[in-house]
PDB file of N, CA, C and O in Angstrom:
ATOM      1  N   UNK A  25       0.826  -1.182   0.000  1.00  0.00           N
ATOM      2  CA  UNK A  25       0.000   0.000   0.000  1.00  0.00           C
ATOM      3  C   UNK A  25       0.871   1.247   0.000  1.00  0.00           C
ATOM      4  O   UNK A  25       0.570   2.209  -0.689  1.00  0.00           O
ATOM      5  N   UNK A  26       1.941   1.219   0.770  1.00  0.00           N
ATOM      6  CA  UNK A  26       2.820   2.389   0.827  1.00  0.00           C
ATOM      7  C   UNK A  26       3.448   2.698  -0.526  1.00  0.00           C
ATOM      8  O   UNK A  26       3.663   3.858  -0.852  1.00  0.00           O
ATOM      9  N   UNK A  27       3.756   1.679  -1.309  1.00  0.00           N
ATOM     10  CA  UNK A  27       4.375   1.887  -2.618  1.00  0.00           C
ATOM     11  C   UNK A  27       3.429   2.631  -3.565  1.00  0.00           C
ATOM     12  O   UNK A  27       3.883   3.315  -4.474  1.00  0.00           O
ATOM     13  N   UNK A  28       2.125   2.533  -3.327  1.00  0.00           N
ATOM     14  CA  UNK A  28       1.160   3.229  -4.174  1.00  0.00           C
ATOM     15  C   UNK A  28       1.108   4.721  -3.887  1.00  0.00           C
ATOM     16  O   UNK A  28       0.549   5.484  -4.660  1.00  0.00           O
ATOM     17  N   UNK A  29       1.686   5.146  -2.760  1.00  0.00           N
ATOM     18  CA  UNK A  29       1.661   6.555  -2.404  1.00  0.00           C
ATOM     19  C   UNK A  29       3.054   7.165  -2.391  1.00  0.00           C
ATOM     20  O   UNK A  29       3.268   8.203  -1.786  1.00  0.00           O
ATOM     21  N   UNK A  30       3.998   6.549  -3.101  1.00  0.00           N
ATOM     22  CA  UNK A  30       5.366   7.051  -3.167  1.00  0.00           C
ATOM     23  C   UNK A  30       5.491   8.297  -4.018  1.00  0.00           C
ATOM     24  O   UNK A  30       6.425   9.064  -3.857  1.00  0.00           O
ATOM     25  N   UNK A  31       4.575   8.516  -4.914  1.00  0.00           N
ATOM     26  CA  UNK A  31       4.544   9.711  -5.756  1.00  0.00           C
ATOM     27  C   UNK A  31       3.100  10.174  -5.857  1.00  0.00           C
ATOM     28  O   UNK A  31       2.202   9.547  -5.307  1.00  0.00           O
ATOM     29  N   UNK A  32       2.904  11.262  -6.557  1.00  0.00           N
ATOM     30  CA  UNK A  32       1.573  11.854  -6.669  1.00  0.00           C
ATOM     31  C   UNK A  32       0.581  10.845  -7.239  1.00  0.00           C
ATOM     32  O   UNK A  32       0.836  10.230  -8.259  1.00  0.00           O
ATOM     33  N   UNK A  33      -0.515  10.661  -6.537  1.00  0.00           N
ATOM     34  CA  UNK A  33      -1.575   9.775  -6.981  1.00  0.00           C
ATOM     35  C   UNK A  33      -2.251  10.404  -8.185  1.00  0.00           C
ATOM     36  O   UNK A  33      -2.401  11.610  -8.214  1.00  0.00           O
ATOM     37  N   UNK A  34      -2.633   9.720  -9.214  1.00  0.00           N
ATOM     38  CA  UNK A  34      -2.792   8.290  -9.430  1.00  0.00           C
ATOM     39  C   UNK A  34      -1.646   7.644 -10.206  1.00  0.00           C
ATOM     40  O   UNK A  34      -1.825   6.557 -10.753  1.00  0.00           O
ATOM     41  N   UNK A  35      -0.495   8.284 -10.269  1.00  0.00           N
ATOM     42  CA  UNK A  35       0.604   7.762 -11.078  1.00  0.00           C
ATOM     43  C   UNK A  35       1.013   6.344 -10.661  1.00  0.00           C
ATOM     44  O   UNK A  35       1.078   5.454 -11.506  1.00  0.00           O
ATOM     45  N   UNK A  36       1.275   6.071  -9.372  1.00  0.00           N
ATOM     46  CA  UNK A  36       1.654   4.695  -9.001  1.00  0.00           C
ATOM     47  C   UNK A  36       0.544   3.674  -9.242  1.00  0.00           C
ATOM     48  O   UNK A  36       0.819   2.534  -9.609  1.00  0.00           O
ATOM     49  N   UNK A  37      -0.694   4.077  -9.071  1.00  0.00           N
ATOM     50  CA  UNK A  37      -1.813   3.157  -9.297  1.00  0.00           C
ATOM     51  C   UNK A  37      -1.875   2.775 -10.775  1.00  0.00           C
ATOM     52  O   UNK A  37      -2.024   1.600 -11.124  1.00  0.00           O
ATOM     53  N   UNK A  38      -1.729   3.774 -11.641  1.00  0.00           N
ATOM     54  CA  UNK A  38      -1.738   3.496 -13.078  1.00  0.00           C
ATOM     55  C   UNK A  38      -0.548   2.632 -13.473  1.00  0.00           C
ATOM     56  O   UNK A  38      -0.675   1.722 -14.288  1.00  0.00           O
ATOM     57  N   UNK A  39       0.615   2.868 -12.862  1.00  0.00           N
ATOM     58  CA  UNK A  39       1.793   2.049 -13.154  1.00  0.00           C
ATOM     59  C   UNK A  39       1.564   0.603 -12.709  1.00  0.00           C
ATOM     60  O   UNK A  39       1.929  -0.337 -13.414  1.00  0.00           O
ATOM     61  N   UNK A  40       0.951   0.421 -11.546  1.00  0.00           N
ATOM     62  CA  UNK A  40       0.668  -0.930 -11.054  1.00  0.00           C
ATOM     63  C   UNK A  40      -0.303  -1.650 -11.986  1.00  0.00           C
ATOM     64  O   UNK A  40      -0.105  -2.827 -12.321  1.00  0.00           O
ATOM     65  N   UNK A  41      -1.343  -0.962 -12.406  1.00  0.00           N
ATOM     66  CA  UNK A  41      -2.308  -1.568 -13.332  1.00  0.00           C
ATOM     67  C   UNK A  41      -1.650  -1.927 -14.657  1.00  0.00           C
ATOM     68  O   UNK A  41      -1.942  -2.977 -15.241  1.00  0.00           O
ATOM     69  N   UNK A  42      -0.737  -1.072 -15.136  1.00  0.00           N
ATOM     70  CA  UNK A  42      -0.035  -1.358 -16.381  1.00  0.00           C
ATOM     71  C   UNK A  42       0.872  -2.578 -16.222  1.00  0.00           C
ATOM     72  O   UNK A  42       0.962  -3.419 -17.119  1.00  0.00           O
ATOM     73  N   UNK A  43       1.548  -2.708 -15.073  1.00  0.00           N
ATOM     74  CA  UNK A  43       2.410  -3.867 -14.826  1.00  0.00           C
ATOM     75  C   UNK A  43       1.601  -5.162 -14.828  1.00  0.00           C
ATOM     76  O   UNK A  43       2.100  -6.209 -15.200  1.00  0.00           O
ATOM     77  N   UNK A  44       0.348  -5.076 -14.409  1.00  0.00           N
ATOM     78  CA  UNK A  44      -0.519  -6.257 -14.383  1.00  0.00           C
ATOM     79  C   UNK A  44      -1.200  -6.487 -15.725  1.00  0.00           C
ATOM     80  O   UNK A  44      -1.949  -7.441 -15.877  1.00  0.00           O
ATOM     81  N   UNK A  45      -0.976  -5.586 -16.696  1.00  0.00           N
ATOM     82  CA  UNK A  45      -1.557  -5.743 -18.021  1.00  0.00           C
ATOM     83  C   UNK A  45      -3.011  -5.316 -18.131  1.00  0.00           C
ATOM     84  O   UNK A  45      -3.687  -5.656 -19.098  1.00  0.00           O
ATOM     85  N   UNK A  46      -3.487  -4.575 -17.148  1.00  0.00           N
ATOM     86  CA  UNK A  46      -4.890  -4.170 -17.157  1.00  0.00           C
ATOM     87  C   UNK A  46      -5.136  -2.879 -17.934  1.00  0.00           C
ATOM     88  O   UNK A  46      -6.264  -2.631 -18.357  1.00  0.00           O
ATOM     89  N   UNK A  47      -4.108  -2.044 -18.069  1.00  0.00           N
ATOM     90  CA  UNK A  47      -4.190  -0.825 -18.866  1.00  0.00           C
ATOM     91  C   UNK A  47      -2.882  -0.671 -19.634  1.00  0.00           C
ATOM     92  O   UNK A  47      -1.899  -1.361 -19.347  1.00  0.00           O
ATOM     93  N   UNK A  48      -2.844   0.264 -20.562  1.00  0.00           N
ATOM     94  CA  UNK A  48      -1.628   0.535 -21.314  1.00  0.00           C
ATOM     95  C   UNK A  48      -0.606   1.290 -20.475  1.00  0.00           C
ATOM     96  O   UNK A  48      -0.948   1.861 -19.439  1.00  0.00           O
ATOM     97  N   UNK A  49       0.640   1.342 -20.936  1.00  0.00           N
ATOM     98  CA  UNK A  49       1.712   1.957 -20.150  1.00  0.00           C
ATOM     99  C   UNK A  49       1.799   3.476 -20.261  1.00  0.00           C
ATOM    100  O   UNK A  49       2.566   4.097 -19.544  1.00  0.00           O
ATOM    101  N   UNK A  50       1.008   4.089 -21.129  1.00  0.00           N
ATOM    102  CA  UNK A  50       1.125   5.536 -21.314  1.00  0.00           C
ATOM    103  C   UNK A  50       0.144   6.281 -20.424  1.00  0.00           C
ATOM    104  O   UNK A  50      -0.908   5.756 -20.052  1.00  0.00           O
ATOM    105  N   UNK A  51       0.520   7.506 -20.069  1.00  0.00           N
ATOM    106  CA  UNK A  51      -0.357   8.386 -19.298  1.00  0.00           C
ATOM    107  C   UNK A  51      -0.478   9.696 -20.063  1.00  0.00           C
ATOM    108  O   UNK A  51       0.403  10.071 -20.823  1.00  0.00           O
ATOM    109  N   UNK A  52      -1.579  10.396 -19.863  1.00  0.00           N
ATOM    110  CA  UNK A  52      -1.766  11.665 -20.564  1.00  0.00           C
ATOM    111  C   UNK A  52      -1.404  12.814 -19.625  1.00  0.00           C
ATOM    112  O   UNK A  52      -1.436  12.669 -18.403  1.00  0.00           O
ATOM    113  N   UNK A  53      -1.049  13.935 -20.213  1.00  0.00           N
ATOM    114  CA  UNK A  53      -0.714  15.122 -19.426  1.00  0.00           C
ATOM    115  C   UNK A  53      -1.910  15.549 -18.611  1.00  0.00           C
ATOM    116  O   UNK A  53      -3.037  15.377 -19.047  1.00  0.00           O
ATOM    117  N   UNK A  54      -1.734  16.041 -17.426  1.00  0.00           N
ATOM    118  CA  UNK A  54      -0.510  16.503 -16.802  1.00  0.00           C
ATOM    119  C   UNK A  54       0.241  15.433 -16.014  1.00  0.00           C
ATOM    120  O   UNK A  54       1.181  15.739 -15.303  1.00  0.00           O
ATOM    121  N   UNK A  55      -0.154  14.169 -16.124  1.00  0.00           N
ATOM    122  CA  UNK A  55       0.561  13.102 -15.421  1.00  0.00           C
ATOM    123  C   UNK A  55       1.884  12.817 -16.120  1.00  0.00           C
ATOM    124  O   UNK A  55       2.084  13.183 -17.266  1.00  0.00           O
ATOM    125  N   UNK A  56       2.791  12.148 -15.432  1.00  0.00           N
ATOM    126  CA  UNK A  56       4.079  11.751 -15.986  1.00  0.00           C
ATOM    127  C   UNK A  56       4.380  10.341 -15.534  1.00  0.00           C
ATOM    128  O   UNK A  56       3.682   9.784 -14.698  1.00  0.00           O
ATOM    129  N   UNK A  57       5.400   9.773 -16.119  1.00  0.00           N
ATOM    130  CA  UNK A  57       5.777   8.399 -15.776  1.00  0.00           C
ATOM    131  C   UNK A  57       6.349   8.345 -14.361  1.00  0.00           C
ATOM    132  O   UNK A  57       6.897   9.312 -13.855  1.00  0.00           O
ATOM    133  N   UNK A  58       6.236   7.209 -13.735  1.00  0.00           N
ATOM    134  CA  UNK A  58       6.773   6.970 -12.406  1.00  0.00           C
ATOM    135  C   UNK A  58       8.295   7.033 -12.455  1.00  0.00           C
ATOM    136  O   UNK A  58       8.900   6.559 -13.414  1.00  0.00           O
ATOM    137  N   UNK A  59       8.916   7.627 -11.438  1.00  0.00           N
ATOM    138  CA  UNK A  59      10.378   7.702 -11.412  1.00  0.00           C
ATOM    139  C   UNK A  59      10.957   6.293 -11.325  1.00  0.00           C
ATOM    140  O   UNK A  59      10.306   5.373 -10.820  1.00  0.00           O
ATOM    141  N   UNK A  60      12.184   6.090 -11.805  1.00  0.00           N
ATOM    142  CA  UNK A  60      12.796   4.755 -11.747  1.00  0.00           C
ATOM    143  C   UNK A  60      12.890   4.201 -10.322  1.00  0.00           C
ATOM    144  O   UNK A  60      12.676   3.005 -10.105  1.00  0.00           O
ATOM    145  N   UNK A  61      13.165   5.058  -9.353  1.00  0.00           N
ATOM    146  CA  UNK A  61      13.260   4.603  -7.964  1.00  0.00           C
ATOM    147  C   UNK A  61      11.908   4.135  -7.438  1.00  0.00           C
ATOM    148  O   UNK A  61      11.795   3.079  -6.817  1.00  0.00           O
ATOM    149  N   UNK A  62      10.878   4.935  -7.675  1.00  0.00           N
ATOM    150  CA  UNK A  62       9.531   4.567  -7.224  1.00  0.00           C
ATOM    151  C   UNK A  62       9.023   3.347  -7.975  1.00  0.00           C
ATOM    152  O   UNK A  62       8.339   2.496  -7.397  1.00  0.00           O
ATOM    153  N   UNK A  63       9.380   3.232  -9.259  1.00  0.00           N
ATOM    154  CA  UNK A  63       8.978   2.072 -10.045  1.00  0.00           C
ATOM    155  C   UNK A  63       9.585   0.799  -9.477  1.00  0.00           C
ATOM    156  O   UNK A  63       8.908  -0.227  -9.371  1.00  0.00           O
ATOM    157  N   UNK A  64      10.848   0.863  -9.073  1.00  0.00           N
ATOM    158  CA  UNK A  64      11.508  -0.308  -8.484  1.00  0.00           C
ATOM    159  C   UNK A  64      10.852  -0.693  -7.162  1.00  0.00           C
ATOM    160  O   UNK A  64      10.632  -1.882  -6.892  1.00  0.00           O
ATOM    161  N   UNK A  65      10.509   0.302  -6.332  1.00  0.00           N
ATOM    162  CA  UNK A  65       9.826   0.015  -5.060  1.00  0.00           C
ATOM    163  C   UNK A  65       8.458  -0.606  -5.309  1.00  0.00           C
ATOM    164  O   UNK A  65       8.067  -1.564  -4.637  1.00  0.00           O
ATOM    165  N   UNK A  66       7.742  -0.050  -6.281  1.00  0.00           N
ATOM    166  CA  UNK A  66       6.410  -0.565  -6.598  1.00  0.00           C
ATOM    167  C   UNK A  66       6.488  -2.005  -7.096  1.00  0.00           C
ATOM    168  O   UNK A  66       5.740  -2.876  -6.644  1.00  0.00           O
ATOM    169  N   UNK A  67       7.407  -2.271  -8.012  1.00  0.00           N
ATOM    170  CA  UNK A  67       7.540  -3.626  -8.549  1.00  0.00           C
ATOM    171  C   UNK A  67       7.919  -4.617  -7.460  1.00  0.00           C
ATOM    172  O   UNK A  67       7.383  -5.722  -7.391  1.00  0.00           O
ATOM    173  N   UNK A  68       8.826  -4.228  -6.577  1.00  0.00           N
ATOM    174  CA  UNK A  68       9.223  -5.095  -5.470  1.00  0.00           C
ATOM    175  C   UNK A  68       8.043  -5.390  -4.551  1.00  0.00           C
ATOM    176  O   UNK A  68       7.838  -6.536  -4.134  1.00  0.00           O
ATOM    177  N   UNK A  69       7.263  -4.351  -4.240  1.00  0.00           N
ATOM    178  CA  UNK A  69       6.104  -4.544  -3.378  1.00  0.00           C
ATOM    179  C   UNK A  69       5.064  -5.437  -4.040  1.00  0.00           C
ATOM    180  O   UNK A  69       4.453  -6.289  -3.387  1.00  0.00           O
ATOM    181  N   UNK A  70       4.863  -5.257  -5.352  1.00  0.00           N
ATOM    182  CA  UNK A  70       3.893  -6.090  -6.063  1.00  0.00           C
ATOM    183  C   UNK A  70       4.341  -7.547  -6.123  1.00  0.00           C
ATOM    184  O   UNK A  70       3.521  -8.451  -5.962  1.00  0.00           O
ATOM    185  N   UNK A  71       5.634  -7.779  -6.301  1.00  0.00           N
ATOM    186  CA  UNK A  71       6.146  -9.162  -6.290  1.00  0.00           C
ATOM    187  C   UNK A  71       5.974  -9.762  -4.910  1.00  0.00           C
ATOM    188  O   UNK A  71       5.582 -10.927  -4.772  1.00  0.00           O
ATOM    189  N   UNK A  72       6.253  -8.977  -3.868  1.00  0.00           N
ATOM    190  CA  UNK A  72       6.086  -9.460  -2.500  1.00  0.00           C
ATOM    191  C   UNK A  72       4.644  -9.810  -2.167  1.00  0.00           C
ATOM    192  O   UNK A  72       4.377 -10.698  -1.359  1.00  0.00           O
ATOM    193  N   UNK A  73       3.708  -9.108  -2.807  1.00  0.00           N
ATOM    194  CA  UNK A  73       2.284  -9.360  -2.573  1.00  0.00           C
ATOM    195  C   UNK A  73       1.740 -10.454  -3.494  1.00  0.00           C
ATOM    196  O   UNK A  73       0.560 -10.795  -3.423  1.00  0.00           O
ATOM    197  N   UNK A  74       2.601 -10.987  -4.358  1.00  0.00           N
ATOM    198  CA  UNK A  74       2.162 -12.047  -5.257  1.00  0.00           C
ATOM    199  C   UNK A  74       1.388 -11.555  -6.475  1.00  0.00           C
ATOM    200  O   UNK A  74       0.704 -12.334  -7.127  1.00  0.00           O
ATOM    201  N   UNK A  75       1.492 -10.265  -6.793  1.00  0.00           N
ATOM    202  CA  UNK A  75       0.770  -9.717  -7.928  1.00  0.00           C
ATOM    203  C   UNK A  75       1.550  -9.824  -9.222  1.00  0.00           C
ATOM    204  O   UNK A  75       0.973  -9.718 -10.300  1.00  0.00           O
ATOM    205  N   UNK A  76       2.860  -9.986  -9.130  1.00  0.00           N
ATOM    206  CA  UNK A  76       3.724 -10.153 -10.289  1.00  0.00           C
ATOM    207  C   UNK A  76       4.580 -11.390 -10.096  1.00  0.00           C
ATOM    208  O   UNK A  76       4.974 -11.716  -8.985  1.00  0.00           O
ATOM    209  N   UNK A  77       4.909 -12.027 -11.203  1.00  0.00           N
ATOM    210  CA  UNK A  77       5.741 -13.229 -11.138  1.00  0.00           C
ATOM    211  C   UNK A  77       7.204 -12.965 -11.030  1.00  0.00           C
ATOM    212  O   UNK A  77       7.755 -11.965 -10.939  1.00  0.00           O
TER     213      UNK A  77
END
């Protein structure tokens, strides 16, 4: 849950959904892509929760 609030919402939520294949990887302005550091934290948390292989 904490990884979803590492950056301005809804950016991490959209990144998580994209990692799961539920939405596309692009975001429209004024949103931006998740930073590499936050992306790594999010991916690690999702793997720990069993959401990613």
